Amino acid sequence: MNGYVKMMARKRIVKIAHLTSNALALINNYVSSQILH
């Protein structure tokens, strides 16, 4: 049971990390496009 809980928590953390990095990448793209124009 303990291993399962750890695995689920890790999956959730990885998913959040991916969403966060995607959001940051979008923001960076937006900011750099605003600076260039």
Short mmCIF file of N, CA and C in Angstrom, two decimals:
data_model
loop_
_atom_site.label_atom_id
_atom_site.label_comp_id
_atom_site.label_asym_id
_atom_site.label_seq_id
_atom_site.Cartn_x
_atom_site.Cartn_y
_atom_site.Cartn_z
N MET A 1 0.83 -1.21 0.00
CA MET A 1 0.00 0.00 0.00
C MET A 1 0.87 1.26 0.00
N ASN A 2 1.92 1.25 0.83
CA ASN A 2 2.77 2.43 0.95
C ASN A 2 3.41 2.80 -0.39
N GLY A 3 3.88 1.79 -1.12
CA GLY A 3 4.50 2.06 -2.41
C GLY A 3 3.52 2.65 -3.39
N TYR A 4 2.27 2.19 -3.34
CA TYR A 4 1.23 2.71 -4.24
C TYR A 4 0.98 4.19 -3.97
N VAL A 5 0.86 4.54 -2.68
CA VAL A 5 0.61 5.93 -2.31
C VAL A 5 1.76 6.81 -2.79
N LYS A 6 2.98 6.35 -2.60
CA LYS A 6 4.16 7.12 -3.04
C LYS A 6 4.12 7.31 -4.55
N MET A 7 3.76 6.25 -5.27
CA MET A 7 3.72 6.33 -6.73
C MET A 7 2.67 7.35 -7.18
N MET A 8 1.50 7.32 -6.56
CA MET A 8 0.44 8.26 -6.93
C MET A 8 0.85 9.69 -6.61
N ALA A 9 1.47 9.91 -5.47
CA ALA A 9 1.91 11.25 -5.09
C ALA A 9 2.95 11.74 -6.08
N ARG A 10 3.86 10.85 -6.47
CA ARG A 10 4.92 11.23 -7.40
C ARG A 10 4.32 11.60 -8.76
N LYS A 11 3.35 10.81 -9.22
CA LYS A 11 2.70 11.12 -10.50
C LYS A 11 2.05 12.49 -10.47
N ARG A 12 1.38 12.79 -9.34
CA ARG A 12 0.71 14.08 -9.22
C ARG A 12 1.73 15.21 -9.23
N ILE A 13 2.83 15.03 -8.52
CA ILE A 13 3.88 16.06 -8.46
C ILE A 13 4.48 16.28 -9.84
N VAL A 14 4.74 15.18 -10.56
CA VAL A 14 5.32 15.30 -11.90
C VAL A 14 4.35 16.03 -12.82
N LYS A 15 3.06 15.70 -12.71
CA LYS A 15 2.06 16.36 -13.56
C LYS A 15 2.02 17.86 -13.27
N ILE A 16 2.04 18.22 -11.99
CA ILE A 16 2.03 19.64 -11.61
C ILE A 16 3.29 20.33 -12.12
N ALA A 17 4.43 19.64 -12.02
CA ALA A 17 5.70 20.22 -12.49
C ALA A 17 5.63 20.47 -13.99
N HIS A 18 5.05 19.54 -14.73
CA HIS A 18 4.93 19.72 -16.19
C HIS A 18 4.01 20.90 -16.51
N LEU A 19 2.89 20.98 -15.80
CA LEU A 19 1.96 22.09 -16.04
C LEU A 19 2.63 23.42 -15.74
N THR A 20 3.40 23.44 -14.63
CA THR A 20 4.08 24.68 -14.24
C THR A 20 5.10 25.08 -15.28
N SER A 21 5.89 24.12 -15.75
CA SER A 21 6.92 24.46 -16.74
C SER A 21 6.28 24.88 -18.06
N ASN A 22 5.15 24.26 -18.41
CA ASN A 22 4.44 24.67 -19.63
C ASN A 22 3.94 26.10 -19.49
N ALA A 23 3.37 26.42 -18.33
CA ALA A 23 2.86 27.77 -18.09
C ALA A 23 4.00 28.78 -18.16
N LEU A 24 5.13 28.46 -17.55
CA LEU A 24 6.27 29.37 -17.58
C LEU A 24 6.77 29.56 -19.01
N ALA A 25 6.79 28.49 -19.78
CA ALA A 25 7.24 28.58 -21.17
C ALA A 25 6.30 29.49 -21.97
N LEU A 26 5.00 29.36 -21.75
CA LEU A 26 4.04 30.22 -22.44
C LEU A 26 4.25 31.68 -22.06
N ILE A 27 4.45 31.92 -20.76
CA ILE A 27 4.67 33.30 -20.29
C ILE A 27 5.94 33.86 -20.91
N ASN A 28 7.00 33.06 -20.91
CA ASN A 28 8.27 33.51 -21.50
C ASN A 28 8.10 33.84 -22.97
N ASN A 29 7.39 32.99 -23.70
CA ASN A 29 7.15 33.25 -25.12
C ASN A 29 6.36 34.54 -25.31
N TYR A 30 5.35 34.73 -24.50
CA TYR A 30 4.51 35.92 -24.60
C TYR A 30 5.33 37.18 -24.32
N VAL A 31 6.11 37.14 -23.23
CA VAL A 31 6.91 38.31 -22.86
C VAL A 31 7.93 38.62 -23.94
N SER A 32 8.62 37.62 -24.43
CA SER A 32 9.65 37.88 -25.44
C SER A 32 9.01 38.39 -26.74
N SER A 33 7.82 37.91 -27.08
CA SER A 33 7.17 38.41 -28.29
C SER A 33 6.71 39.85 -28.09
N GLN A 34 6.33 40.22 -26.88
CA GLN A 34 5.92 41.60 -26.60
C GLN A 34 7.12 42.54 -26.69
N ILE A 35 8.27 42.08 -26.23
CA ILE A 35 9.48 42.90 -26.25
C ILE A 35 9.93 43.14 -27.70
N LEU A 36 9.84 42.10 -28.53
CA LEU A 36 10.32 42.22 -29.90
C LEU A 36 9.45 43.15 -30.74
N HIS A 37 8.16 43.21 -30.46
CA HIS A 37 7.27 44.01 -31.31
C HIS A 37 7.06 45.39 -30.71
#
